[in-house]
Amino acid sequence: MDFAFFLIQLLNGLQYGLLLFLVASGLTLVFGIMGIINLAHGSFYMVGAYLAWSLSSMTGSLTAAILLAIPLTVILGMALERLLFRHLYQRDHLYQVLLTYGLILVFEELRSLIWGDDVHGVAVPALLNASIPLTDNLSYPVYRLAISGVCLLLAAALYFLIQKTRLGMMIRAGASNRDMVQSLGIDIKLIYTLVFAMGIALAAFAGMINAPLSSVFPNMGSQVLIICFVVVVIGGIGSVKGAMAASLMIGLAETFGQVLVPEVAGMIVYVLMAVVLVWRPQGLFGKA
Amino acid sequence: MTEAMNTSAAPASAADTLLEGSGLHTYYGVSHILHGVDFSVRRGETIGLMGRNGMGKTTLIKTLLGLVRPREGQVRVRGEDMTQAATHAIARRGIAYVPEGRGIFPNLSVRENLVMAARAGVDGRREWDFDRVIHTFPRLGERLTNGGAQLSGGEQQMLTIGRALMTNPDLLILDEATEGLAPLIAREIWNIIKTIRASGIATIIVDKNYAAVMALANRSVVLVKGRVVFSGESRELGDNEELMHRFLGV
């Protein structure tokens, strides 16, 4: 494996990992702070991708589609939190699993009704539709670099929000003692709605920006969901830092696995999860 | 109230009453905890809420704060019916809570525990801010970056009180603030409570150290099995050995 080839795999692995982080960070936040197991999280990734496809075919621009789709997914997230998820906070995980599994089916059915069951491609925005030549016959697409850049920016923003702002302190405090947060005059329900909507919007946004690379197809959410649960478990439930570390680990392991040992590539991430769990059952950054 | 020995406190005008519960009946599942409790705190007043374990003191506090809903009765904050209001809305009307067992956020640093709670008082007052809290609790100033869980019991208690003060309350509710603390540290906490009281903040104090409570409180309220059996001047309660023995086991 020469250096240019290695570099390409490295960049692909990082880009895949960063994209996973966008989806998984929302999952781990909602899980860690509100105690909700949201199996429908992957469906929002799918909704994002389909919105990107349908709105970009209407407007002719993926950028415009994304700008339109983000507020739509935030509204969807807030509405679902108010109507459904709010009633699950005090409930057993079994109820959460039942409801959110039901939501997966509802979303798939709605997707079929609204957008049909065909596979669709989404065009890379013209501005980013270029490649950087690495050697005579190897080059790297600018769009993938752009995705990585955007993901890194969002990860930094998320880190800043949670670690450095008062809202972030309230969010973290809410994870440890909900009654106490309310007793300090803070509207915990509003904070939950915001966190949930943010998680949904991040997953949907990941689906939007990845649509040109992955294309858009039925059940695309479930694949992402399973990997994201692996990320959350490896990283430690509720830990955004852990989600970042685990996403990058999985992104790189899967990418290099497919190149180096394609026969067993499918199981590498699960082996990784098993090893981490034997070593640290609470995950890399989880609390024991 | 039928068993109440004394109701000597003059009736307060509505504007002066910060927090008031009337005819409160609260249940935990099928257990009937509060049996028609009447309770009120006026501006600047210090009230000792007394009673042995399991008599309903904490339940009364939680009912007044909206953390537990009464099945019957009414909670009024500054004269306004807030029986069904959210806890944060009640707290925002100038009421701060130092719960039993402290309730610090262990996953936040000392600084974050304080900063996240900062808020102007009901009338826009910002007498208590980060600097003043640190000035009042110099030990916290030395531990700003420590996680809440790394503090000693006394420091955790100071943090909880400091955090409550960051909301610039008119009423501070202290539930077992000195429980489990070494005598020296407990004394420090009592001195802080005195300072807070002197600054004009009303307080409700629940504490096993009845003598210390009665020395500070204008009025004392004694709960026995979810009923108010005494409500009146602390002096009167302290002077009456029979009451002290019968209700508090002293």
Coordinates of C-alpha atoms in Angstrom, one line a residue:
Chain A
M1 CA 0.0 0.0 0.0
D2 CA 1.7 3.2 -1.1
F3 CA 1.3 6.5 0.7
A4 CA -1.2 8.1 -1.6
F5 CA -3.5 5.1 -1.3
F6 CA -3.0 5.0 2.5
L7 CA -3.8 8.7 2.7
I8 CA -7.0 8.2 0.7
Q9 CA -8.2 5.5 3.0
L10 CA -7.2 7.6 6.1
L11 CA -9.3 10.5 4.8
N12 CA -12.2 8.3 3.9
G13 CA -12.1 6.7 7.3
L14 CA -12.0 10.0 9.1
Q15 CA -14.8 11.4 6.9
Y16 CA -17.0 8.4 7.6
G17 CA -16.2 8.6 11.3
L18 CA -17.0 12.3 11.5
L19 CA -20.3 11.7 9.8
L20 CA -21.1 8.9 12.2
F21 CA -20.3 11.3 15.0
L22 CA -23.0 13.7 13.8
V23 CA -25.6 11.0 14.0
A24 CA -24.3 9.3 17.2
S25 CA -23.8 12.5 19.2
G26 CA -27.6 13.2 19.1
L27 CA -28.3 9.6 20.0
T28 CA -25.9 9.6 23.0
L29 CA -27.2 13.0 24.2
V30 CA -30.8 12.0 24.2
F31 CA -29.9 8.7 25.8
G32 CA -27.6 10.2 28.4
I33 CA -29.6 13.2 29.3
M34 CA -33.2 12.2 28.9
G35 CA -32.7 8.4 29.3
I36 CA -34.5 7.7 26.1
I37 CA -33.5 4.9 23.8
N38 CA -34.5 6.2 20.4
L39 CA -34.5 3.5 17.9
A40 CA -36.1 5.9 15.4
H41 CA -32.9 8.0 15.4
G42 CA -31.8 6.5 12.1
S43 CA -35.1 7.4 10.5
F44 CA -34.2 11.0 10.9
Y45 CA -31.0 10.4 9.0
M46 CA -33.2 8.9 6.3
V47 CA -35.6 11.8 6.4
G48 CA -32.7 14.2 6.0
A49 CA -31.4 12.4 3.0
Y50 CA -34.8 12.2 1.3
L51 CA -35.5 15.9 2.1
A52 CA -32.1 16.7 0.5
W53 CA -32.9 14.7 -2.6
S54 CA -36.5 16.0 -3.1
L55 CA -35.8 19.6 -2.2
S56 CA -32.6 19.7 -4.3
S57 CA -34.5 18.3 -7.3
M58 CA -37.1 21.1 -6.8
T59 CA -34.7 23.9 -6.2
G60 CA -31.8 22.6 -8.3
S61 CA -29.4 23.2 -5.4
L62 CA -28.3 20.9 -2.6
T63 CA -27.2 23.9 -0.5
A64 CA -30.7 25.5 -0.8
A65 CA -32.3 22.1 0.0
I66 CA -30.2 21.8 3.1
L67 CA -31.0 25.3 4.2
L68 CA -34.7 24.6 3.8
A69 CA -34.5 21.1 5.3
I70 CA -32.8 22.0 8.6
P71 CA -35.6 24.1 10.0
L72 CA -38.1 21.4 8.9
T73 CA -36.2 18.7 10.8
V74 CA -35.9 21.0 13.9
I75 CA -39.7 21.5 13.8
L76 CA -40.3 17.8 13.3
G77 CA -38.0 17.0 16.3
M78 CA -39.7 19.5 18.6
A79 CA -43.2 18.3 17.6
L80 CA -42.3 14.7 18.2
E81 CA -40.7 15.5 21.5
R82 CA -43.8 17.4 22.7
L83 CA -46.3 14.9 21.3
L84 CA -44.6 11.5 21.9
F85 CA -41.2 11.4 23.6
R86 CA -42.1 13.6 26.5
H87 CA -44.4 10.9 27.8
L88 CA -41.6 8.4 27.8
Y89 CA -39.1 10.0 30.2
Q90 CA -40.5 8.4 33.3
R91 CA -41.2 5.1 31.6
D92 CA -39.4 1.9 31.4
H93 CA -37.0 1.3 28.4
L94 CA -39.3 -1.3 27.1
Y95 CA -42.0 1.3 26.3
Q96 CA -39.4 3.5 24.6
V97 CA -38.2 0.6 22.5
L98 CA -41.7 -0.3 21.5
L99 CA -42.7 3.3 20.6
T100 CA -39.5 4.1 18.7
Y101 CA -39.5 0.8 16.8
G102 CA -43.1 1.6 15.8
L103 CA -41.9 5.0 14.6
I104 CA -39.3 3.4 12.4
L105 CA -42.1 1.5 10.6
V106 CA -44.2 4.7 10.4
F107 CA -41.4 6.7 8.9
E108 CA -40.6 3.9 6.4
E109 CA -44.3 3.8 5.4
L110 CA -44.5 7.5 5.1
R111 CA -41.3 7.6 3.0
S112 CA -42.8 5.0 0.7
L113 CA -46.0 7.0 0.3
I114 CA -44.4 10.4 -0.2
W115 CA -41.2 9.5 -2.0
G116 CA -41.6 6.0 -3.3
D117 CA -39.3 3.0 -3.0
D118 CA -36.7 3.9 -5.7
V119 CA -33.1 4.6 -5.2
H120 CA -32.1 8.1 -6.0
G121 CA -28.8 9.9 -6.6
V122 CA -28.1 13.4 -5.4
A123 CA -25.7 15.7 -7.3
V124 CA -22.6 17.1 -5.6
P125 CA -22.9 20.9 -5.5
A126 CA -21.1 22.3 -8.5
L127 CA -18.8 24.4 -6.4
L128 CA -17.4 21.3 -4.6
N129 CA -17.5 19.0 -7.6
A130 CA -13.8 18.7 -8.0
S131 CA -10.9 16.4 -7.1
I132 CA -7.5 17.0 -5.7
P133 CA -4.9 15.0 -7.6
L134 CA -2.6 13.0 -5.4
T135 CA -0.6 10.9 -7.9
D136 CA -1.0 10.3 -11.7
N137 CA -4.1 8.1 -11.3
L138 CA -5.2 8.8 -7.7
S139 CA -7.2 11.9 -6.6
Y140 CA -9.4 12.9 -3.7
P141 CA -12.8 14.4 -4.0
V142 CA -13.2 17.9 -2.6
Y143 CA -16.7 17.2 -1.5
R144 CA -15.5 14.5 1.0
L145 CA -13.0 17.0 2.5
A146 CA -15.8 19.6 2.7
I147 CA -18.0 17.1 4.6
S148 CA -15.2 16.4 7.0
G149 CA -14.6 20.1 7.5
V150 CA -18.3 20.8 8.2
C151 CA -18.5 17.9 10.6
L152 CA -15.5 19.1 12.5
L153 CA -17.0 22.6 12.7
L154 CA -20.2 21.2 14.1
A155 CA -18.4 19.0 16.5
A156 CA -16.4 22.0 17.8
A157 CA -19.7 24.0 18.1
L158 CA -21.3 21.1 20.0
Y159 CA -18.4 20.9 22.3
F160 CA -18.5 24.6 23.0
L161 CA -22.2 24.6 23.5
I162 CA -22.1 21.7 26.0
Q163 CA -18.9 22.5 27.9
K164 CA -18.7 26.3 27.8
T165 CA -22.1 27.8 27.7
R166 CA -24.7 28.1 30.5
L167 CA -27.2 26.2 28.4
G168 CA -24.7 23.4 28.2
M169 CA -24.2 23.4 32.0
M170 CA -28.0 23.2 32.4
I171 CA -28.1 20.3 30.0
R172 CA -25.4 18.4 31.9
A173 CA -27.0 19.3 35.2
G174 CA -30.3 17.9 33.9
A175 CA -28.7 14.6 33.2
S176 CA -27.7 14.3 36.9
N177 CA -30.7 15.8 38.8
R178 CA -33.8 16.9 37.0
D179 CA -35.7 18.0 40.0
M180 CA -32.8 20.1 41.3
V181 CA -32.5 21.9 37.9
Q182 CA -36.2 22.8 38.1
S183 CA -35.9 24.0 41.7
L184 CA -33.3 26.5 40.5
G185 CA -36.0 28.1 38.2
I186 CA -34.8 26.4 35.0
D187 CA -37.4 25.0 32.6
I188 CA -36.1 21.5 32.2
K189 CA -38.9 20.5 29.7
L190 CA -37.8 23.3 27.4
I191 CA -34.2 22.2 27.6
Y192 CA -35.2 18.6 26.8
T193 CA -37.2 19.8 23.8
L194 CA -34.1 21.7 22.6
V195 CA -31.7 18.8 23.1
F196 CA -34.0 16.4 21.4
A197 CA -34.6 18.7 18.4
M198 CA -30.8 19.3 18.2
G199 CA -30.1 15.6 18.1
I200 CA -32.7 15.0 15.4
A201 CA -31.4 17.9 13.4
L202 CA -27.8 16.6 13.6
A203 CA -28.9 13.2 12.4
A204 CA -31.0 14.6 9.6
F205 CA -28.2 17.0 8.6
A206 CA -25.8 14.0 8.4
G207 CA -28.2 12.3 6.0
M208 CA -28.4 15.5 3.9
I209 CA -24.7 16.1 3.4
N210 CA -24.0 12.4 2.9
A211 CA -26.8 12.0 0.3
P212 CA -24.5 12.7 -2.7
L213 CA -22.1 10.0 -1.5
S214 CA -24.4 7.3 -0.2
S215 CA -27.4 8.0 -2.6
V216 CA -30.9 7.8 -1.1
F217 CA -32.7 4.5 -0.6
P218 CA -35.3 2.8 1.5
N219 CA -34.2 1.5 5.0
M220 CA -31.0 3.6 4.8
G221 CA -31.6 4.6 8.4
S222 CA -31.4 1.2 10.0
Q223 CA -27.8 0.6 8.9
V224 CA -26.7 3.9 10.3
L225 CA -28.7 3.3 13.5
I226 CA -27.0 0.0 14.3
I227 CA -23.5 1.4 13.8
C228 CA -24.5 4.5 15.9
F229 CA -25.6 2.3 18.8
V230 CA -22.2 0.6 18.5
V231 CA -20.6 4.1 18.7
V232 CA -22.6 5.0 21.7
V233 CA -21.8 1.8 23.6
I234 CA -18.1 2.0 22.8
G235 CA -17.8 5.7 23.6
G236 CA -19.9 5.4 26.8
I237 CA -23.5 6.3 27.1
G238 CA -24.1 10.0 27.3
S239 CA -20.5 11.0 26.5
V240 CA -20.1 13.3 23.5
K241 CA -16.4 13.0 23.8
G242 CA -16.7 9.2 23.8
A243 CA -19.0 9.4 20.7
M244 CA -16.3 11.3 18.9
A245 CA -13.5 8.8 19.9
A246 CA -15.7 5.8 19.0
S247 CA -16.9 7.3 15.7
L248 CA -13.4 7.9 14.5
M249 CA -12.3 4.4 15.7
I250 CA -15.1 2.8 13.8
G251 CA -14.8 4.9 10.8
L252 CA -11.1 4.0 10.5
A253 CA -11.5 0.3 11.4
E254 CA -14.3 -0.2 8.9
T255 CA -12.6 1.7 6.1
F256 CA -9.2 0.0 6.5
G257 CA -10.9 -3.3 7.3
Q258 CA -12.6 -3.3 3.9
V259 CA -9.3 -2.6 2.1
L260 CA -7.0 -4.9 4.1
V261 CA -9.2 -7.8 5.2
P262 CA -12.3 -7.6 3.1
E263 CA -13.4 -11.2 4.1
V264 CA -14.1 -10.2 7.7
A265 CA -14.7 -6.5 7.3
G266 CA -18.3 -6.8 8.2
M267 CA -17.6 -8.0 11.7
I268 CA -14.7 -5.7 12.6
V269 CA -16.7 -3.1 14.3
Y270 CA -18.5 -5.6 16.4
V271 CA -15.3 -7.3 17.4
L272 CA -14.0 -3.9 18.4
M273 CA -17.1 -3.3 20.5
A274 CA -16.7 -6.7 22.2
V275 CA -13.1 -6.0 23.0
V276 CA -13.8 -2.5 24.4
L277 CA -16.7 -3.8 26.5
V278 CA -14.6 -6.6 28.0
W279 CA -11.9 -4.0 28.9
R280 CA -14.2 -1.2 29.9
P281 CA -17.9 -2.3 30.3
Q282 CA -19.0 1.3 30.7
G283 CA -17.4 2.3 27.4
L284 CA -14.3 4.5 26.8
F285 CA -15.6 7.7 28.4
G286 CA -18.6 6.3 30.3
K287 CA -19.1 6.5 34.0
A288 CA -18.8 3.3 35.8
Chain B
M1 CA -55.2 22.4 62.4
T2 CA -57.7 21.3 65.0
E3 CA -54.9 20.0 67.1
A4 CA -52.9 23.2 66.8
M5 CA -51.8 24.4 70.2
N6 CA -51.2 28.0 69.2
T7 CA -51.7 30.3 66.2
S8 CA -50.5 33.4 67.8
A9 CA -48.8 34.8 64.6
A10 CA -50.8 37.8 63.3
P11 CA -52.4 37.1 59.9
A12 CA -50.2 38.4 57.1
S13 CA -51.4 40.6 54.4
A14 CA -51.4 38.9 51.0
A15 CA -48.7 41.1 49.6
D16 CA -46.4 40.2 52.4
T17 CA -46.9 36.5 52.2
L18 CA -44.2 34.9 50.0
L19 CA -45.3 31.3 50.1
E20 CA -48.5 29.8 51.5
G21 CA -50.0 26.4 51.6
S22 CA -53.5 25.9 52.8
G23 CA -55.4 22.6 53.5
L24 CA -52.6 20.6 51.8
H25 CA -53.2 16.9 51.5
T26 CA -50.4 15.0 49.8
Y27 CA -50.1 11.4 49.0
Y28 CA -47.3 9.1 47.9
G29 CA -49.2 6.4 46.1
V30 CA -51.7 5.2 48.7
S31 CA -49.8 6.7 51.7
H32 CA -51.5 9.8 53.0
I33 CA -48.6 12.0 54.1
L34 CA -49.9 15.5 54.7
H35 CA -53.3 15.8 56.4
G36 CA -54.6 19.3 55.7
V37 CA -51.5 21.4 56.4
D38 CA -51.6 25.2 56.6
F39 CA -48.3 26.9 56.3
S40 CA -47.1 30.3 55.3
V41 CA -43.9 32.4 55.2
R42 CA -43.8 36.2 55.1
R43 CA -41.2 38.4 53.7
G44 CA -38.0 38.4 55.8
E45 CA -39.4 35.8 58.2
T46 CA -37.4 32.9 59.6
I47 CA -39.4 29.7 60.2
G48 CA -38.3 26.6 61.9
L49 CA -40.0 23.6 60.5
M50 CA -39.7 20.8 63.0
G51 CA -40.8 17.3 63.6
R52 CA -39.3 13.9 63.9
N53 CA -38.3 11.8 60.9
G54 CA -41.1 10.8 58.6
M55 CA -43.5 13.4 59.9
G56 CA -43.9 15.1 56.5
K57 CA -41.4 18.0 56.6
T58 CA -39.7 17.2 53.3
T59 CA -43.0 16.3 51.7
L60 CA -44.5 19.7 52.7
I61 CA -41.5 21.5 51.2
K62 CA -41.8 19.4 48.0
T63 CA -45.5 20.1 47.8
L64 CA -44.9 23.9 48.2
L65 CA -42.3 23.7 45.4
G66 CA -44.5 21.8 43.0
L67 CA -42.2 18.8 43.0
V68 CA -45.1 16.8 44.5
R69 CA -48.7 17.7 43.8
P70 CA -51.2 17.9 46.6
R71 CA -54.4 16.0 46.1
E72 CA -56.3 18.7 47.9
G73 CA -55.4 22.2 49.0
Q74 CA -53.8 25.2 47.5
V75 CA -50.3 26.6 47.1
R76 CA -50.0 30.3 46.7
V77 CA -46.8 32.2 45.8
R78 CA -47.0 36.0 46.5
G79 CA -50.7 35.7 46.6
E80 CA -51.1 33.9 43.3
D81 CA -52.5 30.4 43.1
M82 CA -49.7 28.1 41.8
T83 CA -51.0 24.8 42.9
Q84 CA -50.6 23.3 39.4
A85 CA -47.6 25.5 38.3
A86 CA -44.3 24.0 37.2
T87 CA -41.6 23.9 39.8
H88 CA -39.4 26.2 37.7
A89 CA -42.2 28.8 37.6
I90 CA -42.5 28.7 41.4
A91 CA -38.7 29.0 41.9
R92 CA -38.7 31.9 39.5
R93 CA -40.9 33.8 41.9
G94 CA -38.0 34.1 44.3
I95 CA -37.9 30.7 46.0
A96 CA -34.7 28.7 46.3
Y97 CA -34.2 25.3 47.7
V98 CA -31.3 23.5 49.5
P99 CA -32.5 20.0 49.5
E100 CA -31.8 17.2 52.0
G101 CA -28.8 15.3 50.7
R102 CA -27.6 18.5 49.0
G103 CA -28.3 17.9 45.3
I104 CA -25.1 19.4 43.9
F105 CA -24.5 18.4 40.3
P106 CA -21.5 16.1 40.6
N107 CA -20.7 16.2 36.9
L108 CA -20.3 20.0 36.9
S109 CA -17.4 21.9 38.4
V110 CA -17.9 24.1 41.4
R111 CA -17.8 27.2 39.1
E112 CA -20.3 25.6 36.8
N113 CA -22.6 24.7 39.6
L114 CA -22.8 28.3 40.6
V115 CA -22.8 29.9 37.2
M116 CA -25.6 27.8 35.7
A117 CA -28.0 29.0 38.5
A118 CA -27.2 32.8 38.2
R119 CA -30.4 34.8 37.8
A120 CA -31.7 38.2 38.9
G121 CA -34.2 38.3 41.7
V122 CA -37.9 38.9 41.2
D123 CA -37.4 42.7 41.4
G124 CA -34.4 42.6 39.1
R125 CA -32.0 42.6 42.1
R126 CA -28.5 41.1 41.5
E127 CA -27.2 41.4 45.1
W128 CA -25.8 37.9 45.0
D129 CA -23.4 37.1 42.1
F130 CA -20.5 34.8 41.6
D131 CA -18.0 37.1 43.4
R132 CA -20.2 37.6 46.4
V133 CA -20.8 33.9 46.8
I134 CA -17.1 33.2 46.6
H135 CA -16.5 36.0 49.1
T136 CA -19.0 34.4 51.4
F137 CA -17.6 30.9 50.9
P138 CA -13.9 31.3 50.4
R139 CA -13.4 27.5 50.6
L140 CA -15.4 27.2 47.3
G141 CA -13.1 29.8 45.7
E142 CA -10.2 27.4 46.3
R143 CA -12.0 24.6 44.5
L144 CA -13.5 26.3 41.5
T145 CA -12.4 23.7 39.0
N146 CA -13.0 20.7 41.1
G147 CA -15.9 18.5 40.2
G148 CA -18.8 18.7 42.6
A149 CA -18.3 15.1 43.7
Q150 CA -14.7 15.8 44.9
L151 CA -15.9 18.2 47.6
S152 CA -16.2 17.3 51.3
G153 CA -19.7 17.2 52.8
G154 CA -19.4 20.7 54.3
E155 CA -18.1 22.1 51.0
Q156 CA -21.0 20.5 49.1
Q157 CA -23.4 22.1 51.5
M158 CA -21.8 25.5 51.0
L159 CA -22.0 24.9 47.3
T160 CA -25.7 24.1 47.4
I161 CA -26.4 27.2 49.6
G162 CA -24.2 29.4 47.3
R163 CA -25.9 28.0 44.3
A164 CA -29.3 28.8 45.8
L165 CA -28.2 32.4 46.6
M166 CA -27.1 32.8 42.9
T167 CA -30.8 33.0 42.1
N168 CA -31.2 36.0 44.3
P169 CA -34.2 34.5 46.2
D170 CA -36.5 36.2 48.7
L171 CA -37.0 32.9 50.4
L172 CA -34.5 30.2 51.0
I173 CA -35.6 26.7 52.1
L174 CA -32.9 24.7 53.9
D175 CA -33.7 21.0 54.4
E176 CA -31.3 19.4 56.9
A177 CA -28.5 21.8 55.9
T178 CA -26.2 20.6 58.7
E179 CA -27.0 16.9 58.6
G180 CA -23.9 14.6 58.8
L181 CA -21.5 17.5 59.2
A182 CA -18.7 17.7 61.8
P183 CA -19.7 20.2 64.6
L184 CA -17.2 22.8 63.5
I185 CA -18.4 22.7 59.9
A186 CA -22.0 22.7 61.1
R187 CA -21.3 25.9 63.1
E188 CA -19.8 27.5 60.0
I189 CA -23.1 26.7 58.1
W190 CA -25.2 28.1 61.0
N191 CA -23.1 31.3 60.8
I192 CA -23.8 31.5 57.1
I193 CA -27.5 31.0 57.6
K194 CA -27.4 33.9 60.1
T195 CA -25.7 36.1 57.6
I196 CA -28.3 35.2 54.9
R197 CA -31.1 35.9 57.4
A198 CA -29.7 39.2 58.4
S199 CA -29.6 40.2 54.7
G200 CA -33.4 40.1 54.7
I201 CA -33.9 36.8 52.9
A202 CA -36.8 34.8 54.5
T203 CA -35.8 31.2 55.4
I204 CA -37.5 28.0 56.2
I205 CA -35.1 25.9 58.3
V206 CA -35.5 22.1 58.8
D207 CA -32.8 20.8 61.1
K208 CA -32.3 18.2 63.9
N209 CA -30.6 20.8 66.0
Y210 CA -33.8 22.3 67.5
A211 CA -32.0 24.6 69.8
A212 CA -30.1 26.2 66.9
V213 CA -33.3 26.5 64.8
M214 CA -35.3 28.1 67.6
A215 CA -32.6 30.6 68.3
L216 CA -32.9 31.8 64.7
A217 CA -36.5 31.3 63.9
N218 CA -39.2 33.9 64.6
R219 CA -41.8 31.2 64.3
S220 CA -41.7 27.5 64.6
V221 CA -44.1 25.0 63.1
V222 CA -44.2 21.4 64.3
L223 CA -45.4 18.6 62.2
V224 CA -46.6 15.3 63.7
K225 CA -47.8 12.6 61.3
G226 CA -48.6 15.1 58.6
R227 CA -50.5 17.6 60.8
V228 CA -49.5 20.9 62.2
V229 CA -49.5 20.5 66.0
F230 CA -47.8 23.7 66.9
S231 CA -47.4 27.0 65.0
G232 CA -46.3 30.0 66.9
E233 CA -43.3 31.9 68.4
S234 CA -40.3 29.8 68.8
R235 CA -39.7 31.1 72.3
E236 CA -43.1 29.7 73.4
L237 CA -42.3 26.3 72.0
G238 CA -38.8 26.2 73.6
D239 CA -40.2 27.3 77.0
N240 CA -42.7 24.5 77.0
E241 CA -40.9 21.3 78.0
E242 CA -44.0 19.3 77.7
L243 CA -44.5 20.2 74.0
M244 CA -40.8 19.7 73.3
H245 CA -40.9 16.3 74.8
R246 CA -44.2 15.2 73.3
F247 CA -43.7 16.4 69.7
L248 CA -40.0 16.4 69.3
G249 CA -38.8 13.8 71.9
V250 CA -36.4 16.3 73.5

